Tab-separated table of C-alpha atoms in Angstrom:
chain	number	residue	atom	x	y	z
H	1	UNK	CA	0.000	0.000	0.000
H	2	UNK	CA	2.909	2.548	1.070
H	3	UNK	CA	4.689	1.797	-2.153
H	4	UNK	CA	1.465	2.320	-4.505
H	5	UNK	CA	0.972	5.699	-2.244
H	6	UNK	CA	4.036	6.659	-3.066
H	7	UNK	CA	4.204	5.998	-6.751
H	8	UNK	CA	0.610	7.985	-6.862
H	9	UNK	CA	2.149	10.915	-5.427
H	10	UNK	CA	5.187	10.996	-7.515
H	11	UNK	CA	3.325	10.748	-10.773
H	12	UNK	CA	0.785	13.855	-9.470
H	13	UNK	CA	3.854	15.473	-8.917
H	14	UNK	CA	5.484	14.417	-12.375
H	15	UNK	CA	2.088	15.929	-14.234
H	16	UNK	CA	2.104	18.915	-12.225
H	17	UNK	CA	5.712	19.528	-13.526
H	18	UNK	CA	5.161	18.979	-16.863
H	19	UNK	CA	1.184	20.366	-17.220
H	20	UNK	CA	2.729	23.416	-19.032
H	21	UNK	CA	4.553	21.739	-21.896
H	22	UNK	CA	1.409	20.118	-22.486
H	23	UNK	CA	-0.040	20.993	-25.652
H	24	UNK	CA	-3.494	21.568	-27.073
H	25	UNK	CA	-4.069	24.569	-24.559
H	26	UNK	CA	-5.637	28.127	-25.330
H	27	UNK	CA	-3.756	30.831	-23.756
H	28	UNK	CA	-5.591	30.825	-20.625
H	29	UNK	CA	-5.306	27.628	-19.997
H	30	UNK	CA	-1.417	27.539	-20.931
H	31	UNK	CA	-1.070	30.904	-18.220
H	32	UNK	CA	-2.900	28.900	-15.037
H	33	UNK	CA	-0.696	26.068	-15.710
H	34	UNK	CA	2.140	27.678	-15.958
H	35	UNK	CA	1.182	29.584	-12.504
H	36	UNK	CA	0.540	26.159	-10.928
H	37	UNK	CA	4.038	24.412	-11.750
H	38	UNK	CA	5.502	27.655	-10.189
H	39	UNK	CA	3.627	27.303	-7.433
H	40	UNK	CA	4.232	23.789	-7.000
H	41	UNK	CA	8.436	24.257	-7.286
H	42	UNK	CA	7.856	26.588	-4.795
H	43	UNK	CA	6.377	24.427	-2.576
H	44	UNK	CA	8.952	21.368	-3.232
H	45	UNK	CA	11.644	24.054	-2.873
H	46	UNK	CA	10.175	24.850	0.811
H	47	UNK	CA	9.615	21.118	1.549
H	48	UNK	CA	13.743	20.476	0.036
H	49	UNK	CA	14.861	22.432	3.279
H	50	UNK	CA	14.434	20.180	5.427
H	51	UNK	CA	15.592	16.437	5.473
H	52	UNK	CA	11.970	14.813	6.290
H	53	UNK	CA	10.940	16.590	2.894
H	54	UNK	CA	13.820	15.864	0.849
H	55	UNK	CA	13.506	12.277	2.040
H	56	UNK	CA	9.865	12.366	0.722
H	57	UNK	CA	10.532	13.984	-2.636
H	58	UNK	CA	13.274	11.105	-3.382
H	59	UNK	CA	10.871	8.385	-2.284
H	60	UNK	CA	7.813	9.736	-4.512
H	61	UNK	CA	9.980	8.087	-7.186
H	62	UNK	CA	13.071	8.442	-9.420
H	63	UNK	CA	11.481	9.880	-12.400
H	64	UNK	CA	10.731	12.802	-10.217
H	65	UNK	CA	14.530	13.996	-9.579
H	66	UNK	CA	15.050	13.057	-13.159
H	67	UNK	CA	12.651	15.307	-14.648
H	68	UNK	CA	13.717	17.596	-11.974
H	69	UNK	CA	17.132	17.994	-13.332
H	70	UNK	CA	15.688	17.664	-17.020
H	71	UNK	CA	14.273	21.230	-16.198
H	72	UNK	CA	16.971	22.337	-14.588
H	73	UNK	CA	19.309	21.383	-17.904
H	74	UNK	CA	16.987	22.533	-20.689
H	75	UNK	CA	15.873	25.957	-19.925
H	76	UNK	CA	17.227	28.395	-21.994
H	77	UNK	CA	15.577	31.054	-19.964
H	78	UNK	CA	17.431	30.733	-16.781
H	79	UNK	CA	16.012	34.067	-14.909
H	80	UNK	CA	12.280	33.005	-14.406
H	81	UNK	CA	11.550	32.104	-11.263
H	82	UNK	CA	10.414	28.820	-11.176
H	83	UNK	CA	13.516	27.861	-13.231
H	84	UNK	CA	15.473	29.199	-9.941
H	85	UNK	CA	12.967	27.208	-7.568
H	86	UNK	CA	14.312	24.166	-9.658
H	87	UNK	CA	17.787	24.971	-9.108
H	88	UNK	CA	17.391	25.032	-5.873
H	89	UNK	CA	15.404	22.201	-5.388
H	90	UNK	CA	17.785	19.935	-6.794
H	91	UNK	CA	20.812	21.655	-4.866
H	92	UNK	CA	18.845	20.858	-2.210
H	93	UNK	CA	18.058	17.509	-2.781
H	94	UNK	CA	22.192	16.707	-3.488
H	95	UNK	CA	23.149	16.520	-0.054
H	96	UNK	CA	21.212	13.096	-0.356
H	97	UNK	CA	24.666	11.394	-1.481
H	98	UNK	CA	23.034	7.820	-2.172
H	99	UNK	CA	20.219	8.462	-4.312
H	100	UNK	CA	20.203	12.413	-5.737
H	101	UNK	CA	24.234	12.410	-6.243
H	102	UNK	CA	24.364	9.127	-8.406
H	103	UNK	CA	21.533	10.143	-10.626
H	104	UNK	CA	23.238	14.234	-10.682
H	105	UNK	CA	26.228	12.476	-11.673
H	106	UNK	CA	24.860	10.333	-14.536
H	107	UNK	CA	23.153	13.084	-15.770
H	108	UNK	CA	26.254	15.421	-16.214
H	109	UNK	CA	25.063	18.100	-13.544
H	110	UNK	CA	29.045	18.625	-12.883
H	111	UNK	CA	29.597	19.646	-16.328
H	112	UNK	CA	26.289	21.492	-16.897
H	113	UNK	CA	27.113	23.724	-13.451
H	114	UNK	CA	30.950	24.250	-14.787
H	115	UNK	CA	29.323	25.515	-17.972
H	116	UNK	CA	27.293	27.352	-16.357
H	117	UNK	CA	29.374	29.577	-14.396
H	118	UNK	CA	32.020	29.954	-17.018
H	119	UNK	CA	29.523	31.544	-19.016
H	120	UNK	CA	29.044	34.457	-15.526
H	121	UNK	CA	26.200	34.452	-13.924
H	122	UNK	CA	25.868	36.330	-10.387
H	123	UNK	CA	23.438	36.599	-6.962
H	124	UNK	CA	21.094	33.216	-6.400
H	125	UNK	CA	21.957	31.303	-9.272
H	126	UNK	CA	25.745	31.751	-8.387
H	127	UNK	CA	25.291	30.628	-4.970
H	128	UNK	CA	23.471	27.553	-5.251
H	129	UNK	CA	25.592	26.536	-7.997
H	130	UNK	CA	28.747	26.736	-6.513
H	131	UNK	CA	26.777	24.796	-3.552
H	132	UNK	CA	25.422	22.511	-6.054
H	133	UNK	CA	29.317	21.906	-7.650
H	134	UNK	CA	30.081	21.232	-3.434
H	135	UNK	CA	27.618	18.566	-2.633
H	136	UNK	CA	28.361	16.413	-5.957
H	137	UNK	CA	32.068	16.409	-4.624
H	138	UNK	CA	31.771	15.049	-1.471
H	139	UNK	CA	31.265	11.703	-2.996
H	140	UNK	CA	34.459	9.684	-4.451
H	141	UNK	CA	32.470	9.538	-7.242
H	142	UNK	CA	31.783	13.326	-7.956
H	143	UNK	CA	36.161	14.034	-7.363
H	144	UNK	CA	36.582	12.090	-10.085
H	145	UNK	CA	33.840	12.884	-12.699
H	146	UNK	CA	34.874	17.070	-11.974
H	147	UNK	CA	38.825	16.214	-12.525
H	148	UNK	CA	37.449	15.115	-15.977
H	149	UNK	CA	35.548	18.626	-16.580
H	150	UNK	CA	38.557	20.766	-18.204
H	151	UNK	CA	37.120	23.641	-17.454
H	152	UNK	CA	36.376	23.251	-13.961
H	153	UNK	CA	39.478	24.730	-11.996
H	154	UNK	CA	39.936	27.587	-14.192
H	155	UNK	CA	36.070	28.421	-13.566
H	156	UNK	CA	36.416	28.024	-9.882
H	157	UNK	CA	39.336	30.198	-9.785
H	158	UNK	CA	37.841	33.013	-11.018
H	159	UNK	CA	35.773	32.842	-8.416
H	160	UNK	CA	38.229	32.203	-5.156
H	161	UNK	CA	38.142	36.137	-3.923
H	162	UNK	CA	34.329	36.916	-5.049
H	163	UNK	CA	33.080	39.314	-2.513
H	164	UNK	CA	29.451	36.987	-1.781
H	165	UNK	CA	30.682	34.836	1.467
H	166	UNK	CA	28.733	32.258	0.756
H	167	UNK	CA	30.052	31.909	-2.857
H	168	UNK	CA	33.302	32.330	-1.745
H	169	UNK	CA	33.005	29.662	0.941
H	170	UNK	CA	31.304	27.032	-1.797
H	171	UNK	CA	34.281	27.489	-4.219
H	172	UNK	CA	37.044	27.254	-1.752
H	173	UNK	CA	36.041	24.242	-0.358
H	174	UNK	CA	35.157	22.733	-3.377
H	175	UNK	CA	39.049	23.753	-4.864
H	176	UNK	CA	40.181	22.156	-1.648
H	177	UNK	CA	38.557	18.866	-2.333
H	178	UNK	CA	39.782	18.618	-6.304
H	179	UNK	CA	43.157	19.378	-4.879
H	180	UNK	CA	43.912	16.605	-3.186
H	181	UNK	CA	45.732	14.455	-5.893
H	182	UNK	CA	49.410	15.832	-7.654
H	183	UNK	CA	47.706	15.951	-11.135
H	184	UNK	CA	44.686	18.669	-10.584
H	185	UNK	CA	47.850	20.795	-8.049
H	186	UNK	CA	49.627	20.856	-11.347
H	187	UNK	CA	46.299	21.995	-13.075
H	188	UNK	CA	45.930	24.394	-10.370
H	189	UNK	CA	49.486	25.955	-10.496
H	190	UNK	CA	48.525	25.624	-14.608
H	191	UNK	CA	45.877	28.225	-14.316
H	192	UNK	CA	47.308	30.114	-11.912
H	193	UNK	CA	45.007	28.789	-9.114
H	194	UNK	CA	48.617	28.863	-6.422
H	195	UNK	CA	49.524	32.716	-7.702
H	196	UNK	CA	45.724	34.253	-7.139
H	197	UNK	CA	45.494	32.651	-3.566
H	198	UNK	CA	48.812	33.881	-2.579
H	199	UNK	CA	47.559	37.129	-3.367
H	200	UNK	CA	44.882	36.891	-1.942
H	201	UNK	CA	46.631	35.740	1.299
H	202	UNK	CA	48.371	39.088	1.299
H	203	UNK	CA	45.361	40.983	0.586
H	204	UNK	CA	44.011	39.818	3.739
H	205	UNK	CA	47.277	40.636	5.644
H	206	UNK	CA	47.554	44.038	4.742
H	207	UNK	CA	43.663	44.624	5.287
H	208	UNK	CA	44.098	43.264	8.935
């Protein structure tokens, strides 16, 4: 019974998702429905705060997350709102390091958020990315599909003195985990990772 409950749920939540894609709609119809899959990310973006939610979002089913991150990957128009209740949802939902991370990984979230920020981006989107980019590297798993992103340490250089704590916080730590191996220091020192930290160091010193 708890598993047909379950599966019931995530499908309502699946068609809620995708009513507005759905075609066949006059305009009025195609505005409500786009109001009510706003207003239902916002909801699964309050519920993703806390761990009894995320725990219930994951076990409504795995098509779920995937369309999840299916938005989250195919929107062009990455300043609407629910598109940023998405990105958070599934930031969110990747401190679940089991279930969310493996299915992030497969889906090349790594590489999407790398591309992402390389291409500048600032404020919210910035911030849960970089925390996005975090959570996918705590995992053996995530280390080694970001050392594979060429991109990725030059990108998350860029961003080692941005003035946003929180972003700053994200990308250090993140740099910190990628460096642990000889190959991605070498990358680092390549991109001049080791030069912009040391300046940075001395910033600091003066400043205090």
């Amino acid at each position: 019974f708890g598993f047909r409950r379950r599966h019931r749920q995530g499908s309502l939540l699946e068609q809620l998702l995708g009513i507005a894609s759905a075609g066949d709609r006059t305009n009025g119809e195609a505005y409500w429905l786009l109001h009510i899959r706003e207003y239902t990310l916002r909801l699964l973006n309050a519920m993703a705060s806390y761990a009894c939610g995320r725990t219930y979002i994951l076990e409504a089913g795995g098509p779920l997350l995937l369309q999840l991150v299916q938005l989250l990957k195919g929107t062009q128009d990455t300043s609407s709102g629910w598109w940023c209740n998405v990105l958070a949802i599934v930031q969110k939902l990747s401190l679940n390091r089991y279930t969310a991370q493996r299915t992030m990984l497969e889906q090349g979230l790594l590489q999407w958020g790398c591309e992402l920020l390389g291409k500048g981006t600032s404020g919210y989107i910035l911030e849960y990315t970089t925390a996005l980019l975090l959570n996918l590297c705590t995992a053996p798993e995530g280390r080694r599909a970001l050392k594979d992103v060429p991109q990725a340490l030059e990108v998350l250089s860029a961003l080692v003195g941005h003035p946003h704590p929180q972003v700053r916080t994200f990308t250090n730590a993140t740099i910190y985990v990628l460096c642990g191996t000889n190959s991605m220091r070498a990358t680092a020192r390549d991109v001049g990772l080791v030069n912009k930290l040391k300046a940075l160091k001395t910033t600091d010193a003066d400043e205090a």
